[in-house]
Coordinates of C-alpha atoms and ligand atoms in Angstrom, one line a residue:
M850 CA 111.0 124.5 49.0
A851 CA 110.7 123.9 52.7
V852 CA 112.5 122.6 55.8
R853 CA 110.8 119.4 56.9
E854 CA 110.9 117.8 60.3
I855 CA 113.7 115.2 60.7
L856 CA 112.3 112.1 62.3
R857 CA 114.1 110.6 65.3
V858 CA 115.4 107.0 65.5
E859 CA 112.4 105.8 67.4
H860 CA 110.2 106.4 64.4
P861 CA 109.3 103.1 62.7
V862 CA 109.6 104.5 59.2
L863 CA 113.4 104.6 59.8
R864 CA 113.4 100.8 60.0
R865 CA 111.6 100.1 56.8
K866 CA 113.1 98.9 53.6
C867 CA 112.3 101.7 51.2
T868 CA 110.7 101.2 47.9
K869 CA 112.2 101.8 44.5
I870 CA 111.3 104.9 42.5
Q871 CA 109.8 104.7 39.0
T872 CA 110.2 108.3 38.0
L873 CA 110.9 111.5 39.9
D874 CA 107.4 113.0 39.5
A875 CA 106.5 116.6 40.6
S876 CA 105.9 115.6 44.2
L877 CA 109.3 113.7 44.4
Q878 CA 111.0 116.7 42.8
R879 CA 109.5 118.8 45.6
L880 CA 110.8 116.3 48.1
V881 CA 114.3 116.6 46.6
D882 CA 114.2 120.4 47.1
D883 CA 113.0 119.9 50.7
L884 CA 115.7 117.3 51.4
I885 CA 118.3 119.7 50.2
D886 CA 116.9 122.6 52.3
T887 CA 116.4 120.4 55.4
M888 CA 120.0 118.9 55.1
R889 CA 121.5 122.4 54.8
H890 CA 119.4 123.8 57.6
A891 CA 120.6 121.0 59.9
N892 CA 124.2 121.4 58.8
G893 CA 124.1 117.8 57.6
V894 CA 126.3 116.1 55.0
G895 CA 123.4 114.0 53.8
L896 CA 119.7 113.3 54.3
A897 CA 117.6 110.3 53.2
A898 CA 113.9 110.4 52.2
P899 CA 112.8 108.1 55.1
Q900 CA 114.2 110.6 57.6
V901 CA 111.4 113.0 56.6
G902 CA 108.9 110.2 56.6
V903 CA 108.9 109.2 52.9
P904 CA 110.0 105.6 52.5
V905 CA 111.5 105.7 49.0
R906 CA 115.0 105.0 47.7
L907 CA 116.2 108.6 47.5
F908 CA 118.8 110.7 49.3
V909 CA 120.9 113.9 48.9
V910 CA 124.5 114.3 50.0
E911 CA 126.6 117.4 50.1
V912 CA 130.1 117.7 51.6
P913 CA 130.4 121.3 52.8
K914 CA 132.5 123.3 50.5
D915 CA 134.7 124.7 53.3
V916 CA 136.1 121.4 54.5
D917 CA 139.4 120.0 53.4
E918 CA 138.0 116.9 51.7
P919 CA 137.9 115.4 48.3
H920 CA 134.5 116.2 46.8
A921 CA 133.9 119.3 49.0
G922 CA 131.1 121.4 47.6
E923 CA 129.5 118.7 45.5
L924 CA 125.8 118.2 45.8
H925 CA 124.5 114.8 44.8
V926 CA 120.9 113.7 44.4
L927 CA 120.6 110.0 43.9
Y928 CA 117.7 107.6 43.7
N929 CA 117.7 103.8 43.5
P930 CA 121.3 103.7 44.4
E931 CA 123.5 100.6 44.5
I932 CA 127.0 100.3 45.8
I933 CA 128.9 98.4 43.1
K934 CA 132.5 98.7 44.3
K935 CA 134.1 98.9 47.7
S936 CA 137.6 99.1 49.0
E937 CA 139.1 98.4 52.4
L938 CA 137.4 99.2 55.7
Y939 CA 138.3 101.9 58.2
Y940 CA 136.5 103.2 61.3
P941 CA 135.6 106.9 60.9
E942 CA 133.5 108.8 63.4
E943 CA 129.9 109.1 62.5
G944 CA 126.6 110.4 63.7
C945 CA 123.1 110.8 62.3
L946 CA 120.6 113.7 62.1
S947 CA 117.9 111.3 63.4
F948 CA 120.0 110.6 66.5
P949 CA 121.5 114.0 67.4
G950 CA 124.1 114.4 70.1
W951 CA 125.8 111.0 69.7
V952 CA 128.7 109.7 67.6
A953 CA 130.6 106.5 67.3
N954 CA 133.3 105.0 65.1
V955 CA 131.8 102.5 62.6
P956 CA 133.2 100.4 59.8
R957 CA 133.0 102.1 56.4
Y958 CA 134.6 101.4 53.1
Q959 CA 137.3 104.0 52.3
N960 CA 136.3 104.2 48.6
V961 CA 133.1 103.2 46.9
V962 CA 131.6 103.4 43.5
I963 CA 127.8 103.9 43.7
K964 CA 125.4 103.9 40.8
G965 CA 121.9 105.3 40.6
R966 CA 119.9 107.9 38.9
N967 CA 120.3 111.7 39.3
R968 CA 117.6 114.3 39.5
Q969 CA 117.2 114.3 35.7
G970 CA 116.7 110.5 35.7
K971 CA 120.1 109.9 34.1
E972 CA 122.1 106.9 35.3
V973 CA 125.2 108.1 37.0
R974 CA 128.2 106.5 38.7
I975 CA 129.9 108.3 41.6
K976 CA 133.4 107.4 42.5
A977 CA 133.8 108.6 46.0
S978 CA 136.4 108.7 48.8
G979 CA 136.6 110.2 52.3
L980 CA 133.6 111.9 53.7
L981 CA 131.6 111.7 50.5
A982 CA 132.1 107.9 50.5
Q983 CA 131.1 107.7 54.1
A984 CA 128.0 109.8 53.7
L985 CA 126.9 107.7 50.6
Q986 CA 127.2 104.5 52.7
H987 CA 125.3 106.1 55.6
E988 CA 122.5 107.4 53.4
N989 CA 122.3 104.1 51.5
D990 CA 121.9 102.3 54.8
H991 CA 118.9 104.5 55.6
L992 CA 117.1 103.1 52.6
N993 CA 117.4 99.7 54.1
G994 CA 116.3 100.6 57.6
V995 CA 119.9 100.4 58.9
L996 CA 121.2 103.0 61.4
F997 CA 124.9 103.7 62.1
F998 CA 124.8 102.3 65.6
D999 CA 123.6 98.9 64.3
Y1000 CA 127.3 98.3 63.5
L1001 CA 128.3 98.6 67.2
D1002 CA 128.8 95.6 69.5
S1003 CA 127.4 97.7 72.4
M1004 CA 125.6 101.1 72.7
D1005 CA 128.3 101.9 75.3
Q1006 CA 130.5 102.7 72.3
L1007 CA 128.4 105.8 71.6
R1008 CA 129.9 109.1 72.7
R1009 CA 128.0 112.2 73.6
V1010 CA 128.9 115.3 71.7
E1011 CA 127.8 118.8 72.2
R1012 CA 126.5 119.2 68.7
A1013 CA 127.1 116.5 66.3
S1014 CA 128.9 118.3 63.5
E1015 CA 127.5 116.7 60.5
A1016 CA 131.0 116.2 59.2
A1017 CA 130.8 113.5 61.8
S1018 CA 127.1 113.1 61.3
A1019 CA 126.6 111.9 57.8
G1020 CA 122.9 112.5 58.2
Ligands
NI66 NI1 121.5 109.3 59.3

């Protein structure tokens, strides 16, 4: 287990469409461990594989256990995810570990159902709301090379923050 370097938005790997995973082999299992360590080390709510330079369809999400949120304390490891159900939009504040110090309000679905495979390779469906739903959408976007500020009409809508709390920064 190790904390890896989180790549910044300028890095081209963050704009790639990531590839599907056949099976979580030993090196991908190590990557999962490292994603969890790196996410926690950065106080993130989520982290996607391309953010540490590995362009595969895998991410981890964990809503901190001490926040007043549904799903607080749940750790999810998901690969080959697909959002299969969405509810109405809202505009929560969001940031990204690859773009520290900036947040903006972006459109997200309040509730989603996402399916994919967990660490054991089992197909799972996660029914999510609140911050977990937001983080799942943010991390899923990373697998398609999409960053949160792509939703903005203008980069002027970004706001500087002292330290993007990863409750705001999905990861
Ligand atoms: Ni991010």
